[in-house]
């Protein structure tokens, strides 16, 4: 080790070789550093200061982000697929999409950000669901969507078939399913 230090001193004309070793990243074989615990936080930068108690006070695009993350985790739906469905169904582009409109109705009668049919919601909950709630309540709509996706996945065990069934009610892989499966959304 002394011969290495002497050679480094001569090569680099360094008086404090220890500083060089540390800076150069060569200290590992020579010096044992104390490991400090790394503090990891689960604080989402889009949700700072918000939680389920005050989510109704934020913009719809942030609510969508929160509820998709919450319910995709709760119902074991890959979050990338949940965001992809939201994009395809209501053009949701993330928590910074200031032009996002969540309370939409399709020509077929599907309601809200995840485009849930009232009859489908009735099957999931076992009772008639208020259309205004299904259309306007982002929490309820996203939760219903994630519940439906979980039910379909438990039945078919294939995401392609699940998304085809979500879209048409029939268990087959269609263009909608292929679009969901290939899309990944990252918002920075």
JSON list of C-alpha atoms in Angstrom, two decimals:
[
{"chain": "A", "resi": 1, "resn": "UNK", "atom": "CA", "xyz": [0.00, 0.00, 0.00]},
{"chain": "A", "resi": 2, "resn": "UNK", "atom": "CA", "xyz": [2.88, 2.38, 0.81]},
{"chain": "A", "resi": 3, "resn": "UNK", "atom": "CA", "xyz": [4.42, 1.82, -2.60]},
{"chain": "A", "resi": 4, "resn": "UNK", "atom": "CA", "xyz": [1.09, 2.72, -4.28]},
{"chain": "A", "resi": 5, "resn": "UNK", "atom": "CA", "xyz": [0.87, 5.93, -2.24]},
{"chain": "A", "resi": 6, "resn": "UNK", "atom": "CA", "xyz": [4.46, 6.86, -3.10]},
{"chain": "A", "resi": 7, "resn": "UNK", "atom": "CA", "xyz": [3.81, 6.28, -6.82]},
{"chain": "A", "resi": 8, "resn": "UNK", "atom": "CA", "xyz": [0.64, 8.40, -6.67]},
{"chain": "A", "resi": 9, "resn": "UNK", "atom": "CA", "xyz": [2.49, 11.20, -4.89]},
{"chain": "A", "resi": 10, "resn": "UNK", "atom": "CA", "xyz": [5.15, 11.24, -7.57]},
{"chain": "A", "resi": 11, "resn": "UNK", "atom": "CA", "xyz": [2.68, 10.90, -10.46]},
{"chain": "A", "resi": 12, "resn": "UNK", "atom": "CA", "xyz": [0.28, 13.60, -9.32]},
{"chain": "A", "resi": 13, "resn": "UNK", "atom": "CA", "xyz": [2.55, 15.72, -7.13]},
{"chain": "A", "resi": 14, "resn": "UNK", "atom": "CA", "xyz": [0.02, 15.46, -4.32]},
{"chain": "A", "resi": 15, "resn": "UNK", "atom": "CA", "xyz": [0.99, 16.18, -0.78]},
{"chain": "A", "resi": 16, "resn": "UNK", "atom": "CA", "xyz": [-2.19, 14.90, 0.81]},
{"chain": "A", "resi": 17, "resn": "UNK", "atom": "CA", "xyz": [-2.58, 11.54, -0.85]},
{"chain": "A", "resi": 18, "resn": "UNK", "atom": "CA", "xyz": [-5.43, 10.56, 1.48]},
{"chain": "A", "resi": 19, "resn": "UNK", "atom": "CA", "xyz": [-7.54, 13.42, 0.10]},
{"chain": "A", "resi": 20, "resn": "UNK", "atom": "CA", "xyz": [-6.80, 12.22, -3.42]},
{"chain": "A", "resi": 21, "resn": "UNK", "atom": "CA", "xyz": [-7.79, 8.66, -2.61]},
{"chain": "A", "resi": 22, "resn": "UNK", "atom": "CA", "xyz": [-11.10, 9.77, -1.09]},
{"chain": "A", "resi": 23, "resn": "UNK", "atom": "CA", "xyz": [-11.89, 12.16, -3.95]},
{"chain": "A", "resi": 24, "resn": "UNK", "atom": "CA", "xyz": [-10.92, 9.61, -6.58]},
{"chain": "A", "resi": 25, "resn": "UNK", "atom": "CA", "xyz": [-13.15, 7.01, -5.02]},
{"chain": "A", "resi": 26, "resn": "UNK", "atom": "CA", "xyz": [-10.26, 4.74, -4.18]},
{"chain": "A", "resi": 27, "resn": "UNK", "atom": "CA", "xyz": [-10.86, 4.81, -0.46]},
{"chain": "A", "resi": 28, "resn": "UNK", "atom": "CA", "xyz": [-12.93, 1.66, -0.30]},
{"chain": "A", "resi": 29, "resn": "UNK", "atom": "CA", "xyz": [-9.99, -0.77, -0.06]},
{"chain": "A", "resi": 30, "resn": "UNK", "atom": "CA", "xyz": [-8.09, 1.47, 2.40]},
{"chain": "A", "resi": 31, "resn": "UNK", "atom": "CA", "xyz": [-10.63, 3.22, 4.59]},
{"chain": "A", "resi": 32, "resn": "UNK", "atom": "CA", "xyz": [-13.78, 1.91, 6.20]},
{"chain": "A", "resi": 33, "resn": "UNK", "atom": "CA", "xyz": [-16.53, 4.54, 6.21]},
{"chain": "A", "resi": 34, "resn": "UNK", "atom": "CA", "xyz": [-19.48, 4.40, 8.54]},
{"chain": "A", "resi": 35, "resn": "UNK", "atom": "CA", "xyz": [-22.69, 3.61, 6.67]},
{"chain": "A", "resi": 36, "resn": "UNK", "atom": "CA", "xyz": [-25.41, 6.15, 7.26]},
{"chain": "A", "resi": 37, "resn": "UNK", "atom": "CA", "xyz": [-29.04, 5.07, 6.85]},
{"chain": "A", "resi": 38, "resn": "UNK", "atom": "CA", "xyz": [-30.69, 6.38, 3.73]},
{"chain": "A", "resi": 39, "resn": "UNK", "atom": "CA", "xyz": [-34.04, 7.93, 4.47]},
{"chain": "A", "resi": 40, "resn": "UNK", "atom": "CA", "xyz": [-36.51, 7.11, 1.73]},
{"chain": "A", "resi": 41, "resn": "UNK", "atom": "CA", "xyz": [-39.78, 8.90, 1.62]},
{"chain": "A", "resi": 42, "resn": "UNK", "atom": "CA", "xyz": [-42.95, 7.90, -0.12]},
{"chain": "A", "resi": 43, "resn": "UNK", "atom": "CA", "xyz": [-43.99, 11.50, -0.57]},
{"chain": "A", "resi": 44, "resn": "UNK", "atom": "CA", "xyz": [-45.29, 11.99, -4.06]},
{"chain": "A", "resi": 45, "resn": "UNK", "atom": "CA", "xyz": [-44.31, 15.44, -5.39]},
{"chain": "A", "resi": 46, "resn": "UNK", "atom": "CA", "xyz": [-47.74, 15.87, -6.98]},
{"chain": "A", "resi": 47, "resn": "UNK", "atom": "CA", "xyz": [-49.54, 15.19, -3.71]},
{"chain": "A", "resi": 48, "resn": "UNK", "atom": "CA", "xyz": [-47.55, 17.23, -1.18]},
{"chain": "A", "resi": 49, "resn": "UNK", "atom": "CA", "xyz": [-49.89, 18.40, 1.54]},
{"chain": "A", "resi": 50, "resn": "UNK", "atom": "CA", "xyz": [-52.85, 16.39, 0.29]},
{"chain": "A", "resi": 51, "resn": "UNK", "atom": "CA", "xyz": [-54.41, 13.15, 1.46]},
{"chain": "A", "resi": 52, "resn": "UNK", "atom": "CA", "xyz": [-57.80, 11.48, 1.40]},
{"chain": "A", "resi": 53, "resn": "UNK", "atom": "CA", "xyz": [-59.22, 13.98, 3.89]},
{"chain": "A", "resi": 54, "resn": "UNK", "atom": "CA", "xyz": [-58.75, 17.01, 1.65]},
{"chain": "A", "resi": 55, "resn": "UNK", "atom": "CA", "xyz": [-58.58, 15.52, -1.84]},
{"chain": "A", "resi": 56, "resn": "UNK", "atom": "CA", "xyz": [-61.93, 17.05, -2.80]},
{"chain": "A", "resi": 57, "resn": "UNK", "atom": "CA", "xyz": [-60.29, 20.49, -2.52]},
{"chain": "A", "resi": 58, "resn": "UNK", "atom": "CA", "xyz": [-57.81, 19.93, -5.34]},
{"chain": "A", "resi": 59, "resn": "UNK", "atom": "CA", "xyz": [-58.13, 20.04, -9.12]},
{"chain": "A", "resi": 60, "resn": "UNK", "atom": "CA", "xyz": [-59.65, 17.03, -10.93]},
{"chain": "A", "resi": 61, "resn": "UNK", "atom": "CA", "xyz": [-56.35, 16.14, -12.60]},
{"chain": "A", "resi": 62, "resn": "UNK", "atom": "CA", "xyz": [-54.64, 15.78, -9.21]},
{"chain": "A", "resi": 63, "resn": "UNK", "atom": "CA", "xyz": [-57.60, 13.84, -7.80]},
{"chain": "A", "resi": 64, "resn": "UNK", "atom": "CA", "xyz": [-57.37, 11.43, -10.74]},
{"chain": "A", "resi": 65, "resn": "UNK", "atom": "CA", "xyz": [-53.68, 10.91, -10.11]},
{"chain": "A", "resi": 66, "resn": "UNK", "atom": "CA", "xyz": [-54.25, 10.28, -6.39]},
{"chain": "A", "resi": 67, "resn": "UNK", "atom": "CA", "xyz": [-57.16, 7.88, -6.84]},
{"chain": "A", "resi": 68, "resn": "UNK", "atom": "CA", "xyz": [-55.55, 5.94, -9.67]},
{"chain": "A", "resi": 69, "resn": "UNK", "atom": "CA", "xyz": [-52.44, 5.41, -7.53]},
{"chain": "A", "resi": 70, "resn": "UNK", "atom": "CA", "xyz": [-54.52, 4.56, -4.45]},
{"chain": "A", "resi": 71, "resn": "UNK", "atom": "CA", "xyz": [-56.96, 2.12, -6.02]},
{"chain": "A", "resi": 72, "resn": "UNK", "atom": "CA", "xyz": [-54.55, 0.49, -8.47]},
{"chain": "A", "resi": 73, "resn": "UNK", "atom": "CA", "xyz": [-52.43, -0.42, -5.46]},
{"chain": "A", "resi": 74, "resn": "UNK", "atom": "CA", "xyz": [-55.44, -1.51, -3.39]},
{"chain": "A", "resi": 75, "resn": "UNK", "atom": "CA", "xyz": [-56.84, -3.75, -6.14]},
{"chain": "A", "resi": 76, "resn": "UNK", "atom": "CA", "xyz": [-53.48, -4.99, -7.51]},
{"chain": "A", "resi": 77, "resn": "UNK", "atom": "CA", "xyz": [-53.80, -3.34, -10.91]},
{"chain": "A", "resi": 78, "resn": "UNK", "atom": "CA", "xyz": [-50.47, -2.38, -12.51]},
{"chain": "A", "resi": 79, "resn": "UNK", "atom": "CA", "xyz": [-50.44, 1.41, -12.24]},
{"chain": "A", "resi": 80, "resn": "UNK", "atom": "CA", "xyz": [-49.20, 1.83, -15.81]},
{"chain": "A", "resi": 81, "resn": "UNK", "atom": "CA", "xyz": [-52.31, 0.01, -17.05]},
{"chain": "A", "resi": 82, "resn": "UNK", "atom": "CA", "xyz": [-54.58, 2.07, -14.83]},
{"chain": "A", "resi": 83, "resn": "UNK", "atom": "CA", "xyz": [-53.13, 5.31, -16.22]},
{"chain": "A", "resi": 84, "resn": "UNK", "atom": "CA", "xyz": [-53.37, 3.93, -19.73]},
{"chain": "A", "resi": 85, "resn": "UNK", "atom": "CA", "xyz": [-57.07, 3.15, -19.32]},
{"chain": "A", "resi": 86, "resn": "UNK", "atom": "CA", "xyz": [-57.63, 6.66, -17.94]},
{"chain": "A", "resi": 87, "resn": "UNK", "atom": "CA", "xyz": [-55.88, 8.17, -20.96]},
{"chain": "A", "resi": 88, "resn": "UNK", "atom": "CA", "xyz": [-57.81, 6.12, -23.48]},
{"chain": "A", "resi": 89, "resn": "UNK", "atom": "CA", "xyz": [-61.16, 6.64, -21.76]},
{"chain": "A", "resi": 90, "resn": "UNK", "atom": "CA", "xyz": [-61.00, 10.36, -20.95]},
{"chain": "A", "resi": 91, "resn": "UNK", "atom": "CA", "xyz": [-57.68, 11.64, -22.33]},
{"chain": "A", "resi": 92, "resn": "UNK", "atom": "CA", "xyz": [-56.17, 11.95, -18.85]},
{"chain": "A", "resi": 93, "resn": "UNK", "atom": "CA", "xyz": [-52.57, 13.14, -19.23]},
{"chain": "A", "resi": 94, "resn": "UNK", "atom": "CA", "xyz": [-51.44, 13.30, -15.63]},
{"chain": "A", "resi": 95, "resn": "UNK", "atom": "CA", "xyz": [-51.57, 15.60, -12.62]},
{"chain": "A", "resi": 96, "resn": "UNK", "atom": "CA", "xyz": [-50.35, 18.65, -14.56]},
{"chain": "A", "resi": 97, "resn": "UNK", "atom": "CA", "xyz": [-53.04, 18.44, -17.27]},
{"chain": "A", "resi": 98, "resn": "UNK", "atom": "CA", "xyz": [-54.88, 21.68, -16.45]},
{"chain": "A", "resi": 99, "resn": "UNK", "atom": "CA", "xyz": [-57.37, 21.20, -19.30]},
{"chain": "A", "resi": 100, "resn": "UNK", "atom": "CA", "xyz": [-58.57, 17.81, -18.08]},
{"chain": "A", "resi": 101, "resn": "UNK", "atom": "CA", "xyz": [-62.33, 17.21, -18.02]},
{"chain": "A", "resi": 102, "resn": "UNK", "atom": "CA", "xyz": [-63.34, 14.27, -15.86]},
{"chain": "A", "resi": 103, "resn": "UNK", "atom": "CA", "xyz": [-67.14, 14.40, -16.05]},
{"chain": "A", "resi": 104, "resn": "UNK", "atom": "CA", "xyz": [-67.60, 13.08, -19.57]},
{"chain": "A", "resi": 105, "resn": "UNK", "atom": "CA", "xyz": [-70.26, 10.88, -21.12]},
{"chain": "A", "resi": 106, "resn": "UNK", "atom": "CA", "xyz": [-69.66, 8.65, -24.13]},
{"chain": "A", "resi": 107, "resn": "UNK", "atom": "CA", "xyz": [-72.08, 8.17, -27.00]},
{"chain": "A", "resi": 108, "resn": "UNK", "atom": "CA", "xyz": [-72.80, 4.71, -25.54]},
{"chain": "A", "resi": 109, "resn": "UNK", "atom": "CA", "xyz": [-73.66, 6.10, -22.10]},
{"chain": "A", "resi": 110, "resn": "UNK", "atom": "CA", "xyz": [-70.41, 5.32, -20.26]},
{"chain": "A", "resi": 111, "resn": "UNK", "atom": "CA", "xyz": [-69.80, 7.86, -17.51]},
{"chain": "A", "resi": 112, "resn": "UNK", "atom": "CA", "xyz": [-66.95, 9.67, -15.82]},
{"chain": "A", "resi": 113, "resn": "UNK", "atom": "CA", "xyz": [-63.20, 9.59, -16.13]},
{"chain": "A", "resi": 114, "resn": "UNK", "atom": "CA", "xyz": [-62.91, 5.80, -16.45]},
{"chain": "A", "resi": 115, "resn": "UNK", "atom": "CA", "xyz": [-66.06, 5.53, -18.60]},
{"chain": "A", "resi": 116, "resn": "UNK", "atom": "CA", "xyz": [-68.11, 3.12, -16.51]},
{"chain": "A", "resi": 117, "resn": "UNK", "atom": "CA", "xyz": [-71.47, 1.90, -17.82]},
{"chain": "A", "resi": 118, "resn": "UNK", "atom": "CA", "xyz": [-74.25, 2.29, -15.22]},
{"chain": "A", "resi": 119, "resn": "UNK", "atom": "CA", "xyz": [-75.27, -1.35, -15.73]},
{"chain": "A", "resi": 120, "resn": "UNK", "atom": "CA", "xyz": [-71.68, -2.47, -15.02]},
{"chain": "A", "resi": 121, "resn": "UNK", "atom": "CA", "xyz": [-71.59, -0.40, -11.82]},
{"chain": "A", "resi": 122, "resn": "UNK", "atom": "CA", "xyz": [-74.90, -2.01, -10.80]},
{"chain": "A", "resi": 123, "resn": "UNK", "atom": "CA", "xyz": [-73.37, -5.48, -11.28]},
{"chain": "A", "resi": 124, "resn": "UNK", "atom": "CA", "xyz": [-70.32, -4.56, -9.21]},
{"chain": "A", "resi": 125, "resn": "UNK", "atom": "CA", "xyz": [-72.23, -3.00, -6.30]},
{"chain": "A", "resi": 126, "resn": "UNK", "atom": "CA", "xyz": [-75.38, -5.12, -6.50]},
{"chain": "A", "resi": 127, "resn": "UNK", "atom": "CA", "xyz": [-77.62, -2.07, -6.61]},
{"chain": "A", "resi": 128, "resn": "UNK", "atom": "CA", "xyz": [-78.54, 0.78, -8.90]},
{"chain": "A", "resi": 129, "resn": "UNK", "atom": "CA", "xyz": [-75.92, 3.52, -8.89]},
{"chain": "A", "resi": 130, "resn": "UNK", "atom": "CA", "xyz": [-76.70, 7.22, -9.19]},
{"chain": "A", "resi": 131, "resn": "UNK", "atom": "CA", "xyz": [-75.53, 8.33, -12.66]},
{"chain": "A", "resi": 132, "resn": "UNK", "atom": "CA", "xyz": [-74.48, 11.77, -11.38]},
{"chain": "A", "resi": 133, "resn": "UNK", "atom": "CA", "xyz": [-72.23, 10.15, -8.79]},
{"chain": "A", "resi": 134, "resn": "UNK", "atom": "CA", "xyz": [-70.73, 7.80, -11.37]},
{"chain": "A", "resi": 135, "resn": "UNK", "atom": "CA", "xyz": [-70.10, 10.73, -13.73]},
{"chain": "A", "resi": 136, "resn": "UNK", "atom": "CA", "xyz": [-68.84, 13.38, -11.30]},
{"chain": "A", "resi": 137, "resn": "UNK", "atom": "CA", "xyz": [-67.31, 11.59, -8.30]},
{"chain": "A", "resi": 138, "resn": "UNK", "atom": "CA", "xyz": [-63.74, 10.83, -9.34]},
{"chain": "A", "resi": 139, "resn": "UNK", "atom": "CA", "xyz": [-63.06, 8.73, -6.24]},
{"chain": "A", "resi": 140, "resn": "UNK", "atom": "CA", "xyz": [-66.11, 6.53, -6.84]},
{"chain": "A", "resi": 141, "resn": "UNK", "atom": "CA", "xyz": [-65.53, 6.23, -10.57]},
{"chain": "A", "resi": 142, "resn": "UNK", "atom": "CA", "xyz": [-61.86, 5.24, -10.33]},
{"chain": "A", "resi": 143, "resn": "UNK", "atom": "CA", "xyz": [-62.57, 2.83, -7.48]},
{"chain": "A", "resi": 144, "resn": "UNK", "atom": "CA", "xyz": [-65.33, 1.19, -9.54]},
{"chain": "A", "resi": 145, "resn": "UNK", "atom": "CA", "xyz": [-62.97, 0.90, -12.50]},
{"chain": "A", "resi": 146, "resn": "UNK", "atom": "CA", "xyz": [-60.21, -0.73, -10.45]},
{"chain": "A", "resi": 147, "resn": "UNK", "atom": "CA", "xyz": [-62.73, -3.11, -8.86]},
{"chain": "A", "resi": 148, "resn": "UNK", "atom": "CA", "xyz": [-63.94, -4.08, -12.33]},
{"chain": "A", "resi": 149, "resn": "UNK", "atom": "CA", "xyz": [-60.40, -4.64, -13.58]},
{"chain": "A", "resi": 150, "resn": "UNK", "atom": "CA", "xyz": [-59.65, -6.85, -10.56]},
{"chain": "A", "resi": 151, "resn": "UNK", "atom": "CA", "xyz": [-62.83, -8.87, -11.09]},
{"chain": "A", "resi": 152, "resn": "UNK", "atom": "CA", "xyz": [-61.97, -9.35, -14.76]},
{"chain": "A", "resi": 153, "resn": "UNK", "atom": "CA", "xyz": [-58.35, -10.28, -14.02]},
{"chain": "A", "resi": 154, "resn": "UNK", "atom": "CA", "xyz": [-59.42, -12.82, -11.39]},
{"chain": "A", "resi": 155, "resn": "UNK", "atom": "CA", "xyz": [-61.75, -14.33, -14.00]},
{"chain": "A", "resi": 156, "resn": "UNK", "atom": "CA", "xyz": [-59.46, -14.32, -17.07]},
{"chain": "A", "resi": 157, "resn": "UNK", "atom": "CA", "xyz": [-55.92, -14.03, -15.64]},
{"chain": "A", "resi": 158, "resn": "UNK", "atom": "CA", "xyz": [-54.75, -12.27, -18.81]},
{"chain": "A", "resi": 159, "resn": "UNK", "atom": "CA", "xyz": [-54.44, -8.49, -19.09]},
{"chain": "A", "resi": 160, "resn": "UNK", "atom": "CA", "xyz": [-55.14, -8.44, -22.81]},
{"chain": "A", "resi": 161, "resn": "UNK", "atom": "CA", "xyz": [-58.44, -10.26, -22.35]},
{"chain": "A", "resi": 162, "resn": "UNK", "atom": "CA", "xyz": [-59.22, -8.10, -19.30]},
{"chain": "A", "resi": 163, "resn": "UNK", "atom": "CA", "xyz": [-58.91, -4.86, -21.27]},
{"chain": "A", "resi": 164, "resn": "UNK", "atom": "CA", "xyz": [-60.88, -6.25, -24.17]},
{"chain": "A", "resi": 165, "resn": "UNK", "atom": "CA", "xyz": [-63.67, -7.22, -21.74]},
{"chain": "A", "resi": 166, "resn": "UNK", "atom": "CA", "xyz": [-63.44, -3.82, -20.02]},
{"chain": "A", "resi": 167, "resn": "UNK", "atom": "CA", "xyz": [-63.98, -2.15, -23.37]},
{"chain": "A", "resi": 168, "resn": "UNK", "atom": "CA", "xyz": [-66.61, -4.37, -24.98]},
{"chain": "A", "resi": 169, "resn": "UNK", "atom": "CA", "xyz": [-67.89, -6.73, -22.32]},
{"chain": "A", "resi": 170, "resn": "UNK", "atom": "CA", "xyz": [-66.52, -9.62, -24.36]},
{"chain": "A", "resi": 171, "resn": "UNK", "atom": "CA", "xyz": [-63.36, -11.52, -23.35]},
{"chain": "A", "resi": 172, "resn": "UNK", "atom": "CA", "xyz": [-61.02, -11.06, -26.30]},
{"chain": "A", "resi": 173, "resn": "UNK", "atom": "CA", "xyz": [-57.98, -9.00, -27.14]},
{"chain": "A", "resi": 174, "resn": "UNK", "atom": "CA", "xyz": [-59.02, -6.09, -29.36]},
{"chain": "A", "resi": 175, "resn": "UNK", "atom": "CA", "xyz": [-57.32, -2.87, -30.50]},
{"chain": "A", "resi": 176, "resn": "UNK", "atom": "CA", "xyz": [-58.34, -1.16, -27.24]},
{"chain": "A", "resi": 177, "resn": "UNK", "atom": "CA", "xyz": [-56.56, -3.87, -25.24]},
{"chain": "A", "resi": 178, "resn": "UNK", "atom": "CA", "xyz": [-53.45, -3.62, -27.40]},
{"chain": "A", "resi": 179, "resn": "UNK", "atom": "CA", "xyz": [-53.38, 0.18, -26.90]},
{"chain": "A", "resi": 180, "resn": "UNK", "atom": "CA", "xyz": [-53.61, -0.21, -23.11]},
{"chain": "A", "resi": 181, "resn": "UNK", "atom": "CA", "xyz": [-50.89, -2.84, -23.00]},
{"chain": "A", "resi": 182, "resn": "UNK", "atom": "CA", "xyz": [-48.32, -0.93, -25.05]},
{"chain": "A", "resi": 183, "resn": "UNK", "atom": "CA", "xyz": [-48.73, 2.50, -23.47]},
{"chain": "A", "resi": 184, "resn": "UNK", "atom": "CA", "xyz": [-46.69, 3.73, -20.52]},
{"chain": "A", "resi": 185, "resn": "UNK", "atom": "CA", "xyz": [-47.14, 7.17, -19.05]},
{"chain": "A", "resi": 186, "resn": "UNK", "atom": "CA", "xyz": [-44.56, 9.11, -17.11]},
{"chain": "A", "resi": 187, "resn": "UNK", "atom": "CA", "xyz": [-45.20, 12.65, -16.02]},
{"chain": "A", "resi": 188, "resn": "UNK", "atom": "CA", "xyz": [-42.29, 14.77, -14.82]}
]
